């Protein structure tokens, strides 16, 4: 399985569990997206949006992030690891 296939298999619930595992807190929900605290910047601000229709993430500080980059950043890993 490659990275693209792995991402396609992840559900919104999987993404929420991943974010919460790394300390993000759900702050708000709209029809289009969930809003989480900015875990990637050790900040208490609500800057991370998880879009429901595409299961994609956007941090309004560092830009678009994905499932793989979250794990890499939080665990100090490179892509190959």
PDB file of C-alpha atoms in Angstrom:
ATOM      1  CA  UNK A   1       0.000   0.000   0.000  1.00  0.00           C
ATOM      2  CA  UNK A   2       1.348   3.429  -0.895  1.00  0.00           C
ATOM      3  CA  UNK A   3       0.774   6.751   0.886  1.00  0.00           C
ATOM      4  CA  UNK A   4      -2.088   7.789  -1.390  1.00  0.00           C
ATOM      5  CA  UNK A   5      -3.965   4.556  -0.727  1.00  0.00           C
ATOM      6  CA  UNK A   6      -3.341   4.847   3.009  1.00  0.00           C
ATOM      7  CA  UNK A   7      -4.784   8.379   3.099  1.00  0.00           C
ATOM      8  CA  UNK A   8      -7.850   7.257   1.125  1.00  0.00           C
ATOM      9  CA  UNK A   9      -8.558   4.561   3.715  1.00  0.00           C
ATOM     10  CA  UNK A  10      -8.535   6.997   6.648  1.00  0.00           C
ATOM     11  CA  UNK A  11     -11.923   8.168   7.830  1.00  0.00           C
ATOM     12  CA  UNK A  12     -12.785  11.484   9.444  1.00  0.00           C
ATOM     13  CA  UNK A  13     -12.941   9.628  12.774  1.00  0.00           C
ATOM     14  CA  UNK A  14      -9.393   8.319  12.169  1.00  0.00           C
ATOM     15  CA  UNK A  15      -8.184  11.855  11.520  1.00  0.00           C
ATOM     16  CA  UNK A  16      -9.891  13.189  14.639  1.00  0.00           C
ATOM     17  CA  UNK A  17      -8.282  10.428  16.719  1.00  0.00           C
ATOM     18  CA  UNK A  18      -4.879  11.284  15.230  1.00  0.00           C
ATOM     19  CA  UNK A  19      -5.279  14.977  16.031  1.00  0.00           C
ATOM     20  CA  UNK A  20      -6.460  14.278  19.571  1.00  0.00           C
ATOM     21  CA  UNK A  21      -3.603  11.795  20.102  1.00  0.00           C
ATOM     22  CA  UNK A  22      -1.162  14.629  19.438  1.00  0.00           C
ATOM     23  CA  UNK A  23      -2.978  17.022  21.756  1.00  0.00           C
ATOM     24  CA  UNK A  24      -5.349  18.918  19.495  1.00  0.00           C
ATOM     25  CA  UNK A  25      -8.639  19.862  21.095  1.00  0.00           C
ATOM     26  CA  UNK A  26     -11.879  20.083  19.141  1.00  0.00           C
ATOM     27  CA  UNK A  27     -13.085  23.661  19.544  1.00  0.00           C
ATOM     28  CA  UNK A  28     -15.931  24.067  17.075  1.00  0.00           C
ATOM     29  CA  UNK A  29     -17.829  22.295  14.327  1.00  0.00           C
ATOM     30  CA  UNK A  30     -19.647  23.682  11.303  1.00  0.00           C
ATOM     31  CA  UNK A  31     -21.381  21.908   8.442  1.00  0.00           C
ATOM     32  CA  UNK A  32     -18.146  22.113   6.439  1.00  0.00           C
ATOM     33  CA  UNK A  33     -15.324  21.573   8.931  1.00  0.00           C
ATOM     34  CA  UNK A  34     -14.095  20.919  12.457  1.00  0.00           C
ATOM     35  CA  UNK A  35     -11.875  23.474  14.206  1.00  0.00           C
ATOM     36  CA  UNK A  36      -9.042  22.240  16.429  1.00  0.00           C
ATOM     37  CA  UNK A  37      -6.465  23.922  18.614  1.00  0.00           C
ATOM     38  CA  UNK A  38      -3.129  24.511  16.916  1.00  0.00           C
ATOM     39  CA  UNK A  39      -1.266  21.483  18.278  1.00  0.00           C
ATOM     40  CA  UNK A  40       1.481  21.837  15.658  1.00  0.00           C
ATOM     41  CA  UNK A  41       2.595  25.131  17.199  1.00  0.00           C
ATOM     42  CA  UNK A  42       2.026  24.300  20.853  1.00  0.00           C
ATOM     43  CA  UNK A  43      -0.532  27.056  20.847  1.00  0.00           C
ATOM     44  CA  UNK A  44      -3.937  27.287  22.438  1.00  0.00           C
ATOM     45  CA  UNK A  45      -5.396  29.107  19.429  1.00  0.00           C
ATOM     46  CA  UNK A  46      -7.938  27.492  17.110  1.00  0.00           C
ATOM     47  CA  UNK A  47      -6.050  27.428  13.822  1.00  0.00           C
ATOM     48  CA  UNK A  48      -6.413  23.888  12.438  1.00  0.00           C
ATOM     49  CA  UNK A  49      -9.413  23.066  10.245  1.00  0.00           C
ATOM     50  CA  UNK A  50     -10.398  19.549   9.224  1.00  0.00           C
ATOM     51  CA  UNK A  51     -12.607  19.690   6.132  1.00  0.00           C
ATOM     52  CA  UNK A  52     -15.362  17.082   6.214  1.00  0.00           C
ATOM     53  CA  UNK A  53     -15.880  16.641   2.472  1.00  0.00           C
ATOM     54  CA  UNK A  54     -12.239  15.876   1.700  1.00  0.00           C
ATOM     55  CA  UNK A  55     -10.761  14.737   5.048  1.00  0.00           C
ATOM     56  CA  UNK A  56      -7.996  17.301   4.531  1.00  0.00           C
ATOM     57  CA  UNK A  57      -6.367  19.649   7.009  1.00  0.00           C
ATOM     58  CA  UNK A  58      -5.303  23.264   6.925  1.00  0.00           C
ATOM     59  CA  UNK A  59      -3.314  25.076   9.602  1.00  0.00           C
ATOM     60  CA  UNK A  60      -3.717  28.820   9.317  1.00  0.00           C
ATOM     61  CA  UNK A  61      -0.172  29.272  10.638  1.00  0.00           C
ATOM     62  CA  UNK A  62       1.891  26.793   8.595  1.00  0.00           C
ATOM     63  CA  UNK A  63      -0.467  25.992   5.715  1.00  0.00           C
ATOM     64  CA  UNK A  64      -1.799  22.672   4.502  1.00  0.00           C
ATOM     65  CA  UNK A  65      -0.800  19.633   6.509  1.00  0.00           C
ATOM     66  CA  UNK A  66      -1.587  15.985   6.009  1.00  0.00           C
ATOM     67  CA  UNK A  67      -1.703  12.837   8.088  1.00  0.00           C
ATOM     68  CA  UNK A  68       1.847  11.830   7.205  1.00  0.00           C
ATOM     69  CA  UNK A  69       3.395  15.223   7.938  1.00  0.00           C
ATOM     70  CA  UNK A  70       1.638  15.335  11.320  1.00  0.00           C
ATOM     71  CA  UNK A  71       3.216  12.050  12.389  1.00  0.00           C
ATOM     72  CA  UNK A  72       6.601  13.059  10.951  1.00  0.00           C
ATOM     73  CA  UNK A  73       6.619  16.383  12.783  1.00  0.00           C
ATOM     74  CA  UNK A  74       5.302  15.089  16.089  1.00  0.00           C
ATOM     75  CA  UNK A  75       7.565  12.016  16.163  1.00  0.00           C
ATOM     76  CA  UNK A  76      10.667  13.640  14.648  1.00  0.00           C
ATOM     77  CA  UNK A  77      10.705  11.222  11.694  1.00  0.00           C
ATOM     78  CA  UNK A  78      11.616  11.612   8.054  1.00  0.00           C
ATOM     79  CA  UNK A  79       9.361  10.296   5.296  1.00  0.00           C
ATOM     80  CA  UNK A  80      11.188   7.006   4.871  1.00  0.00           C
ATOM     81  CA  UNK A  81      11.013   6.216   8.600  1.00  0.00           C
TER      82      UNK A  81
END
